[in-house]
PDB file of C-alpha atoms in Angstrom:
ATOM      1  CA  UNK A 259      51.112  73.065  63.605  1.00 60.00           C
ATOM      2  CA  UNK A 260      51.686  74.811  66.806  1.00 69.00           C
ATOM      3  CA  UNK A 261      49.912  74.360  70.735  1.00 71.00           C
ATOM      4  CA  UNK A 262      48.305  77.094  71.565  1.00 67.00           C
ATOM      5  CA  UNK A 263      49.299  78.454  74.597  1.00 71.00           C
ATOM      6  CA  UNK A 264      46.155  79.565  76.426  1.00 76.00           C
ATOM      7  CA  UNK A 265      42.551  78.794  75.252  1.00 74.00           C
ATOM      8  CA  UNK A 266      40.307  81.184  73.159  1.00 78.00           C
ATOM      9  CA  UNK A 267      38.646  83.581  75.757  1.00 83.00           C
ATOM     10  CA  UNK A 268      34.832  83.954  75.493  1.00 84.00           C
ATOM     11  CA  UNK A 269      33.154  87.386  74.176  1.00 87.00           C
ATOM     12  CA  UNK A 270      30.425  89.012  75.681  1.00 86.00           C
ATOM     13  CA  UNK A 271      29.012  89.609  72.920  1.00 89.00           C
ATOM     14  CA  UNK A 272      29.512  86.772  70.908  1.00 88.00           C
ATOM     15  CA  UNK A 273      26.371  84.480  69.910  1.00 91.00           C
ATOM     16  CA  UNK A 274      27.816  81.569  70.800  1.00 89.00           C
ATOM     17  CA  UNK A 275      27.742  80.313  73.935  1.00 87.00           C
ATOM     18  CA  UNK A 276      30.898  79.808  75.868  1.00 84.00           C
ATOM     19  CA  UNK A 277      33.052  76.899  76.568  1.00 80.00           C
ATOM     20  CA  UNK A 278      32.016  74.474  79.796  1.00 79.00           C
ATOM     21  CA  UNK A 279      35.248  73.848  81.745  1.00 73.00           C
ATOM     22  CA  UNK A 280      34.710  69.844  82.857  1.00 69.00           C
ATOM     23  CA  UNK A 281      34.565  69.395  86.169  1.00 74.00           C
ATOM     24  CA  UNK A 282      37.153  67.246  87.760  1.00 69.00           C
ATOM     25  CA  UNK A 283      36.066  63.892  89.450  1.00 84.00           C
ATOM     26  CA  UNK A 284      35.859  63.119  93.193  1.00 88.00           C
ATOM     27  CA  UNK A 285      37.701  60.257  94.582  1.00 91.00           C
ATOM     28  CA  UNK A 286      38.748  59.428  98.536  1.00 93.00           C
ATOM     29  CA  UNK A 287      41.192  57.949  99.776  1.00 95.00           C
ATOM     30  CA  UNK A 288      40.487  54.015  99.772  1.00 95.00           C
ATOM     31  CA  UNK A 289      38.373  54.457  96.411  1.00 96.00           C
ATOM     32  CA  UNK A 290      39.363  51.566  93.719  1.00 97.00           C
ATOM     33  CA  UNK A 291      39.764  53.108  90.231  1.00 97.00           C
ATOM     34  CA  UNK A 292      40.629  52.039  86.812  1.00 97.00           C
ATOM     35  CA  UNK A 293      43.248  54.216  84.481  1.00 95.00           C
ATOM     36  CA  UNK A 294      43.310  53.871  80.822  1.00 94.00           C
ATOM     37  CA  UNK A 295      46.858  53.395  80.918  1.00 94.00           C
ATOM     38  CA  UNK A 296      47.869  52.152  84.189  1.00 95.00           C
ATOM     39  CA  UNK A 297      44.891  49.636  84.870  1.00 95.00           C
ATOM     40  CA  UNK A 298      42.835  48.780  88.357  1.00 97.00           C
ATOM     41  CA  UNK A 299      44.354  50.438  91.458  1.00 97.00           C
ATOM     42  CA  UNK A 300      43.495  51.608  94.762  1.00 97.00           C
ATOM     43  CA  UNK A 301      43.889  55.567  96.257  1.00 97.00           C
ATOM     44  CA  UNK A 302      46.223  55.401  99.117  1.00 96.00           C
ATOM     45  CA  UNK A 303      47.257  59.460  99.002  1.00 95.00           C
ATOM     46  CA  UNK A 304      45.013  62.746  98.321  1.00 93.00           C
ATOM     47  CA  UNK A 305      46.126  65.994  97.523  1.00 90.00           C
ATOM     48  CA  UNK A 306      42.771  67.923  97.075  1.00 86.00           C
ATOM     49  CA  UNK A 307      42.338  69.255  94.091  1.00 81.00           C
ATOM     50  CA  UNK A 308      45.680  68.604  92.922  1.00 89.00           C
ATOM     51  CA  UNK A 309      46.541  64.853  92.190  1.00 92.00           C
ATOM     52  CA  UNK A 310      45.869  61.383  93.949  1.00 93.00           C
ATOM     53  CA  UNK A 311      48.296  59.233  94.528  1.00 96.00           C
ATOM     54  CA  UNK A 312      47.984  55.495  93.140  1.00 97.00           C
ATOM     55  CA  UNK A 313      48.911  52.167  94.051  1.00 97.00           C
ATOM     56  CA  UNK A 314      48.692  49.766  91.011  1.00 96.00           C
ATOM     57  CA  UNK A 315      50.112  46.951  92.401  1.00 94.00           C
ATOM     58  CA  UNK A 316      53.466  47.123  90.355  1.00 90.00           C
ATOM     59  CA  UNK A 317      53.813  50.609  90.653  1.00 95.00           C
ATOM     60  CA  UNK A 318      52.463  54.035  92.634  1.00 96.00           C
ATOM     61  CA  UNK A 319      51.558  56.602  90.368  1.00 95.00           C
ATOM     62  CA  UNK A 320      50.848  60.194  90.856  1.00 95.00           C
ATOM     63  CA  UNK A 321      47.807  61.466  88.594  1.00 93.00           C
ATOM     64  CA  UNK A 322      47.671  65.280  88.504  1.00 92.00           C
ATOM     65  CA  UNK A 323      43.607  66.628  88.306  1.00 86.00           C
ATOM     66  CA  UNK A 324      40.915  66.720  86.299  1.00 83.00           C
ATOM     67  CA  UNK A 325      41.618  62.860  86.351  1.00 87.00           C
ATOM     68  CA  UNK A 326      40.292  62.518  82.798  1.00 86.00           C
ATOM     69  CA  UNK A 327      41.798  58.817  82.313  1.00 90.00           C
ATOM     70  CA  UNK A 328      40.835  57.352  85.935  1.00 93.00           C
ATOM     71  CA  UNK A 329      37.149  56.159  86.724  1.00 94.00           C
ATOM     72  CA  UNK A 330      35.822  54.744  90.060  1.00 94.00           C
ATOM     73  CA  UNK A 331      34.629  51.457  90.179  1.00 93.00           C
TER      74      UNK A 331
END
C-alpha cells in the first residue's frame, strides 16, 4: 500500500461534512511539557508556528508543529 500524497479535498456538494484540520497547540517559551517519546522537558526556543525547541535534559530536540506528541504540564 502506497501514502497518499495530498489529502482527499472536500466537495461542495457532497453530504458529508468536511474534514476538521486540528489545531496546533500553544506553548511559550519557559512552558514544561511532556513528549511521548522524548519524556518531561522544558521550551527554551520558539519558532511560531513552526517548531519549539526542547531541552530534555540529555538532549535538545527540535519538534516541528502541530505538536501532536508534546502536552503541557
Amino acid at each position: 500500500m502506497t501514502k497518499r500524497s495530498a489529502p482527499r479535498r472536500h466537495l461542495p456538494t457532497s453530504p458529508f461534512k468536511a474534514p476538521v484540520a486540528p489545531l496546533a497547540k500553544q506553548f511559550a517559551l519557559g512552558d514544561r511539557v511532556s513528549h511521548d517519546q522524548y519524556g518531561l522537558g522544558r521550551i527554551i526556543g520558539v519558532e511560531e508556528g513552526i517548531a519549539m525547541l526542547v531541552d530534555f535534559g540529555s538532549r535538545q530536540a527540535r519538534i516541528p508543529s502541530p505538536y501532536t506528541a508534546m502536552d503541557k504540564l
